Amino acid sequence: QAINSFVEKRQKKVYKNIFWVVYNGSPNNPTMQAWGGNGVLTGNDIEKVSAYVYHINQEQDTITPAKGGAAPQGTEHVWEK
């Protein structure tokens, strides 16, 4: 079961939200830079990153704090499919 807690929610669908944050960075966390906006990653690269993050967030079991993972950050969201 995926933890759906995100610091940034800019889109209604989780995949699009991941793409948005990787491209634009995070207004709430200045250490999360705009990888697409600053030209470090291309749109194609961001698509691959988004697919990977989506996979580990939505399709794999959550690594809970009891299993050695970090506690969720942000607020929990219900994403459109």
Tab-separated table of N, CA, C and O in Angstrom:
chain	number	residue	atom	x	y	z
A	1	GLN	N	0.837	-1.185	0.000
A	1	GLN	CA	0.000	0.000	0.000
A	1	GLN	C	0.876	1.241	0.000
A	1	GLN	O	1.761	1.385	0.815
A	2	ALA	N	0.598	2.141	-0.899
A	2	ALA	CA	1.411	3.351	-1.050
A	2	ALA	C	1.026	4.410	-0.023
A	2	ALA	O	-0.129	4.551	0.335
A	3	ILE	N	2.018	5.131	0.439
A	3	ILE	CA	1.785	6.309	1.264
A	3	ILE	C	1.600	7.475	0.289
A	3	ILE	O	2.456	7.743	-0.531
A	4	ASN	N	0.503	8.153	0.380
A	4	ASN	CA	0.207	9.238	-0.552
A	4	ASN	C	0.374	10.597	0.108
A	4	ASN	O	-0.447	11.477	-0.038
A	5	SER	N	1.445	10.748	0.841
A	5	SER	CA	1.754	12.027	1.469
A	5	SER	C	2.788	12.758	0.625
A	5	SER	O	3.843	12.213	0.328
A	6	PHE	N	2.462	13.962	0.248
A	6	PHE	CA	3.353	14.765	-0.577
A	6	PHE	C	3.442	16.173	-0.008
A	6	PHE	O	2.447	16.716	0.457
A	7	VAL	N	4.632	16.755	-0.073
A	7	VAL	CA	4.814	18.137	0.367
A	7	VAL	C	4.186	19.077	-0.653
A	7	VAL	O	3.557	20.064	-0.291
A	8	GLU	N	4.339	18.757	-1.921
A	8	GLU	CA	3.792	19.583	-3.004
A	8	GLU	C	2.647	18.864	-3.694
A	8	GLU	O	2.799	17.724	-4.105
A	9	LYS	N	1.516	19.519	-3.827
A	9	LYS	CA	0.437	18.993	-4.656
A	9	LYS	C	0.037	20.102	-5.617
A	9	LYS	O	-0.603	21.067	-5.237
A	10	ARG	N	0.443	19.950	-6.869
A	10	ARG	CA	0.174	20.957	-7.892
A	10	ARG	C	-0.725	20.437	-8.998
A	10	ARG	O	-1.208	21.204	-9.802
A	11	GLN	N	-0.889	19.117	-9.069
A	11	GLN	CA	-1.699	18.486	-10.112
A	11	GLN	C	-2.668	17.509	-9.452
A	11	GLN	O	-2.470	17.106	-8.313
A	12	LYS	N	-3.700	17.102	-10.179
A	12	LYS	CA	-4.700	16.182	-9.633
A	12	LYS	C	-4.285	14.719	-9.727
A	12	LYS	O	-4.784	13.890	-8.993
A	13	LYS	N	-3.372	14.410	-10.650
A	13	LYS	CA	-2.912	13.033	-10.821
A	13	LYS	C	-1.476	12.927	-10.335
A	13	LYS	O	-0.652	13.809	-10.597
A	14	VAL	N	-1.178	11.838	-9.629
A	14	VAL	CA	0.128	11.704	-8.987
A	14	VAL	C	1.276	11.750	-9.998
A	14	VAL	O	2.294	12.392	-9.755
A	15	TYR	N	1.153	11.091	-11.149
A	15	TYR	CA	2.231	11.086	-12.137
A	15	TYR	C	2.510	12.501	-12.641
A	15	TYR	O	3.660	12.934	-12.713
A	16	LYS	N	1.448	13.240	-12.959
A	16	LYS	CA	1.619	14.619	-13.439
A	16	LYS	C	2.206	15.506	-12.344
A	16	LYS	O	2.974	16.423	-12.626
A	17	ASN	N	1.842	15.231	-11.096
A	17	ASN	CA	2.380	16.011	-9.985
A	17	ASN	C	3.884	15.780	-9.846
A	17	ASN	O	4.648	16.729	-9.652
A	18	ILE	N	4.302	14.528	-9.953
A	18	ILE	CA	5.731	14.224	-9.871
A	18	ILE	C	6.471	14.949	-10.994
A	18	ILE	O	7.500	15.584	-10.770
A	19	PHE	N	5.951	14.872	-12.215
A	19	PHE	CA	6.578	15.549	-13.358
A	19	PHE	C	6.680	17.043	-13.073
A	19	PHE	O	7.724	17.654	-13.291
A	20	TRP	N	5.595	17.644	-12.588
A	20	TRP	CA	5.572	19.091	-12.317
A	20	TRP	C	6.661	19.474	-11.321
A	20	TRP	O	7.396	20.447	-11.533
A	21	VAL	N	6.780	18.717	-10.227
A	21	VAL	CA	7.751	19.061	-9.194
A	21	VAL	C	9.179	18.883	-9.711
A	21	VAL	O	10.045	19.725	-9.443
A	22	VAL	N	9.438	17.811	-10.470
A	22	VAL	CA	10.787	17.623	-11.008
A	22	VAL	C	11.124	18.738	-11.999
A	22	VAL	O	12.232	19.258	-12.013
A	23	TYR	N	10.167	19.140	-12.815
A	23	TYR	CA	10.412	20.203	-13.801
A	23	TYR	C	10.561	21.573	-13.146
A	23	TYR	O	11.476	22.330	-13.456
A	24	ASN	N	9.645	21.899	-12.225
A	24	ASN	CA	9.565	23.251	-11.666
A	24	ASN	C	10.240	23.457	-10.318
A	24	ASN	O	10.375	24.585	-9.864
A	25	GLY	N	10.606	22.369	-9.650
A	25	GLY	CA	11.165	22.501	-8.311
A	25	GLY	C	10.054	22.669	-7.286
A	25	GLY	O	8.876	22.520	-7.591
A	26	SER	N	10.438	22.979	-6.069
A	26	SER	CA	9.471	23.096	-4.979
A	26	SER	C	9.508	24.478	-4.348
A	26	SER	O	10.520	24.860	-3.768
A	27	PRO	N	8.409	25.213	-4.440
A	27	PRO	CA	8.357	26.498	-3.753
A	27	PRO	C	8.458	26.358	-2.234
A	27	PRO	O	8.881	27.279	-1.551
A	28	ASN	N	8.090	25.182	-1.698
A	28	ASN	CA	8.137	24.947	-0.248
A	28	ASN	C	9.484	24.427	0.230
A	28	ASN	O	9.728	24.369	1.424
A	29	ASN	N	10.344	23.994	-0.699
A	29	ASN	CA	11.632	23.436	-0.320
A	29	ASN	C	12.681	23.900	-1.334
A	29	ASN	O	12.819	23.303	-2.396
A	30	PRO	N	13.416	24.939	-1.015
A	30	PRO	CA	14.362	25.501	-1.979
A	30	PRO	C	15.489	24.545	-2.376
A	30	PRO	O	16.146	24.768	-3.381
A	31	THR	N	15.714	23.472	-1.623
A	31	THR	CA	16.744	22.513	-2.016
A	31	THR	C	16.281	21.619	-3.164
A	31	THR	O	17.112	20.991	-3.821
A	32	MET	N	14.978	21.576	-3.427
A	32	MET	CA	14.453	20.814	-4.567
A	32	MET	C	14.445	21.741	-5.764
A	32	MET	O	13.532	22.539	-5.953
A	33	GLN	N	15.498	21.657	-6.566
A	33	GLN	CA	15.636	22.584	-7.688
A	33	GLN	C	14.750	22.193	-8.867
A	33	GLN	O	14.242	21.084	-8.938
A	34	ALA	N	14.595	23.107	-9.777
A	34	ALA	CA	13.790	22.908	-10.995
A	34	ALA	C	14.667	22.243	-12.053
A	34	ALA	O	15.286	22.914	-12.869
A	35	TRP	N	14.734	20.927	-12.051
A	35	TRP	CA	15.627	20.192	-12.949
A	35	TRP	C	15.307	20.445	-14.420
A	35	TRP	O	16.202	20.495	-15.243
A	36	GLY	N	14.039	20.589	-14.754
A	36	GLY	CA	13.671	20.887	-16.142
A	36	GLY	C	13.794	22.362	-16.447
A	36	GLY	O	14.270	22.761	-17.500
A	37	GLY	N	13.362	23.174	-15.515
A	37	GLY	CA	13.394	24.617	-15.709
A	37	GLY	C	14.800	25.170	-15.865
A	37	GLY	O	15.006	26.157	-16.560
A	38	ASN	N	15.769	24.529	-15.215
A	38	ASN	CA	17.140	25.025	-15.328
A	38	ASN	C	17.942	24.300	-16.412
A	38	ASN	O	19.127	24.555	-16.581
A	39	GLY	N	17.289	23.385	-17.142
A	39	GLY	CA	17.927	22.732	-18.280
A	39	GLY	C	18.813	21.548	-17.955
A	39	GLY	O	19.457	20.992	-18.841
A	40	VAL	N	18.849	21.127	-16.694
A	40	VAL	CA	19.670	19.972	-16.320
A	40	VAL	C	19.082	18.689	-16.910
A	40	VAL	O	19.808	17.831	-17.383
A	41	LEU	N	17.767	18.565	-16.889
A	41	LEU	CA	17.083	17.401	-17.452
A	41	LEU	C	16.167	17.823	-18.595
A	41	LEU	O	15.540	18.889	-18.534
A	42	THR	N	16.064	16.977	-19.597
A	42	THR	CA	15.117	17.214	-20.689
A	42	THR	C	13.741	16.682	-20.284
A	42	THR	O	13.612	15.955	-19.300
A	43	GLY	N	12.741	17.000	-21.051
A	43	GLY	CA	11.398	16.471	-20.797
A	43	GLY	C	11.382	14.954	-20.819
A	43	GLY	O	10.689	14.319	-20.026
A	44	ASN	N	12.154	14.367	-21.730
A	44	ASN	CA	12.261	12.918	-21.819
A	44	ASN	C	12.860	12.334	-20.541
A	44	ASN	O	12.397	11.310	-20.033
A	45	ASP	N	13.900	12.984	-20.028
A	45	ASP	CA	14.530	12.541	-18.783
A	45	ASP	C	13.548	12.631	-17.623
A	45	ASP	O	13.465	11.724	-16.795
A	46	ILE	N	12.807	13.721	-17.566
A	46	ILE	CA	11.850	13.919	-16.477
A	46	ILE	C	10.737	12.881	-16.548
A	46	ILE	O	10.262	12.394	-15.524
A	47	GLU	N	10.339	12.515	-17.751
A	47	GLU	CA	9.328	11.465	-17.909
A	47	GLU	C	9.824	10.156	-17.296
A	47	GLU	O	9.084	9.461	-16.601
A	48	LYS	N	11.095	9.827	-17.527
A	48	LYS	CA	11.669	8.599	-16.963
A	48	LYS	C	11.756	8.683	-15.440
A	48	LYS	O	11.433	7.719	-14.740
A	49	VAL	N	12.193	9.822	-14.915
A	49	VAL	CA	12.260	10.015	-13.466
A	49	VAL	C	10.862	9.893	-12.860
A	49	VAL	O	10.660	9.211	-11.850
A	50	SER	N	9.880	10.523	-13.489
A	50	SER	CA	8.506	10.482	-12.986
A	50	SER	C	7.963	9.066	-12.971
A	50	SER	O	7.298	8.654	-12.019
A	51	ALA	N	8.245	8.312	-14.018
A	51	ALA	CA	7.782	6.919	-14.078
A	51	ALA	C	8.409	6.092	-12.962
A	51	ALA	O	7.733	5.275	-12.329
A	52	TYR	N	9.687	6.313	-12.705
A	52	TYR	CA	10.371	5.574	-11.640
A	52	TYR	C	9.813	5.948	-10.270
A	52	TYR	O	9.507	5.077	-9.454
A	53	VAL	N	9.662	7.234	-10.002
A	53	VAL	CA	9.130	7.676	-8.710
A	53	VAL	C	7.700	7.175	-8.535
A	53	VAL	O	7.321	6.703	-7.456
A	54	TYR	N	6.897	7.236	-9.596
A	54	TYR	CA	5.531	6.713	-9.536
A	54	TYR	C	5.566	5.233	-9.168
A	54	TYR	O	4.821	4.772	-8.310
A	55	HIS	N	6.449	4.488	-9.808
A	55	HIS	CA	6.553	3.050	-9.558
A	55	HIS	C	6.894	2.766	-8.096
A	55	HIS	O	6.220	1.962	-7.449
A	56	ILE	N	7.919	3.423	-7.568
A	56	ILE	CA	8.302	3.121	-6.192
A	56	ILE	C	7.274	3.646	-5.193
A	56	ILE	O	7.132	3.089	-4.111
A	57	ASN	N	6.522	4.675	-5.555
A	57	ASN	CA	5.532	5.232	-4.638
A	57	ASN	C	4.195	4.514	-4.704
A	57	ASN	O	3.528	4.347	-3.687
A	58	GLN	N	3.760	4.110	-5.879
A	58	GLN	CA	2.413	3.582	-6.050
A	58	GLN	C	2.350	2.066	-6.239
A	58	GLN	O	1.320	1.462	-5.988
A	59	GLU	N	3.422	1.457	-6.717
A	59	GLU	CA	3.349	0.047	-7.090
A	59	GLU	C	4.146	-0.879	-6.185
A	59	GLU	O	3.990	-2.087	-6.266
A	60	GLN	N	4.988	-0.348	-5.344
A	60	GLN	CA	5.746	-1.184	-4.420
A	60	GLN	C	5.231	-0.973	-3.003
A	60	GLN	O	4.641	0.053	-2.687
A	61	ASP	N	5.478	-1.960	-2.152
A	61	ASP	CA	5.085	-1.834	-0.751
A	61	ASP	C	5.835	-0.675	-0.107
A	61	ASP	O	7.016	-0.445	-0.396
A	62	THR	N	5.163	0.018	0.767
A	62	THR	CA	5.751	1.153	1.466
A	62	THR	C	6.787	0.672	2.473
A	62	THR	O	6.553	-0.295	3.195
A	63	ILE	N	7.924	1.340	2.509
A	63	ILE	CA	8.930	1.057	3.531
A	63	ILE	C	8.607	1.966	4.708
A	63	ILE	O	8.920	3.155	4.701
A	64	THR	N	7.957	1.413	5.683
A	64	THR	CA	7.496	2.175	6.843
A	64	THR	C	8.657	2.462	7.792
A	64	THR	O	9.724	1.845	7.685
A	65	PRO	N	8.442	3.388	8.747
A	65	PRO	CA	9.487	3.624	9.743
A	65	PRO	C	9.869	2.341	10.499
A	65	PRO	O	11.034	2.141	10.833
A	66	ALA	N	8.908	1.449	10.717
A	66	ALA	CA	9.197	0.185	11.397
A	66	ALA	C	10.129	-0.699	10.566
A	66	ALA	O	10.854	-1.527	11.114
A	67	LYS	N	10.123	-0.508	9.245
A	67	LYS	CA	10.995	-1.282	8.354
A	67	LYS	C	12.268	-0.516	8.000
A	67	LYS	O	12.988	-0.902	7.091
A	68	GLY	N	12.521	0.607	8.669
A	68	GLY	CA	13.735	1.372	8.417
A	68	GLY	C	13.552	2.572	7.503
A	68	GLY	O	14.514	3.253	7.178
A	69	GLY	N	12.324	2.851	7.063
A	69	GLY	CA	12.058	3.992	6.194
A	69	GLY	C	11.817	5.263	6.997
A	69	GLY	O	11.698	5.241	8.217
A	70	ALA	N	11.752	6.360	6.291
A	70	ALA	CA	11.472	7.651	6.926
A	70	ALA	C	9.964	7.833	7.087
A	70	ALA	O	9.172	7.237	6.354
A	71	ALA	N	9.582	8.653	8.027
A	71	ALA	CA	8.165	8.975	8.214
A	71	ALA	C	7.672	9.794	7.028
A	71	ALA	O	8.432	10.563	6.438
A	72	PRO	N	6.401	9.628	6.642
A	72	PRO	CA	5.861	10.427	5.532
A	72	PRO	C	5.931	11.925	5.838
A	72	PRO	O	5.794	12.331	6.983
A	73	GLN	N	6.150	12.725	4.798
A	73	GLN	CA	6.168	14.173	4.941
A	73	GLN	C	5.017	14.759	4.152
A	73	GLN	O	4.556	14.174	3.183
A	74	GLY	N	4.562	15.917	4.544
A	74	GLY	CA	3.482	16.578	3.829
A	74	GLY	C	2.128	16.069	4.293
A	74	GLY	O	1.994	15.454	5.336
A	75	THR	N	1.132	16.345	3.488
A	75	THR	CA	-0.227	15.914	3.802
A	75	THR	C	-0.632	14.782	2.864
A	75	THR	O	-0.122	14.658	1.759
A	76	GLU	N	-1.556	13.961	3.345
A	76	GLU	CA	-2.011	12.840	2.525
A	76	GLU	C	-2.997	13.333	1.471
A	76	GLU	O	-3.825	14.202	1.736
A	77	HIS	N	-2.887	12.803	0.273
A	77	HIS	CA	-3.745	13.202	-0.840
A	77	HIS	C	-4.431	12.004	-1.450
A	77	HIS	O	-3.888	10.906	-1.467
A	78	VAL	N	-5.621	12.238	-1.959
A	78	VAL	CA	-6.307	11.242	-2.768
A	78	VAL	C	-6.146	11.698	-4.210
A	78	VAL	O	-6.574	12.793	-4.580
A	79	TRP	N	-5.488	10.891	-5.019
A	79	TRP	CA	-5.167	11.261	-6.389
A	79	TRP	C	-6.214	10.738	-7.348
A	79	TRP	O	-6.765	9.664	-7.169
A	80	GLU	N	-6.471	11.484	-8.408
A	80	GLU	CA	-7.326	11.000	-9.486
A	80	GLU	C	-6.592	9.898	-10.242
A	80	GLU	O	-5.378	9.902	-10.326
A	81	LYS	N	-7.341	8.981	-10.784
A	81	LYS	CA	-6.725	7.896	-11.580
A	81	LYS	C	-6.668	8.274	-13.026
A	81	LYS	O	-7.390	9.023	-13.539
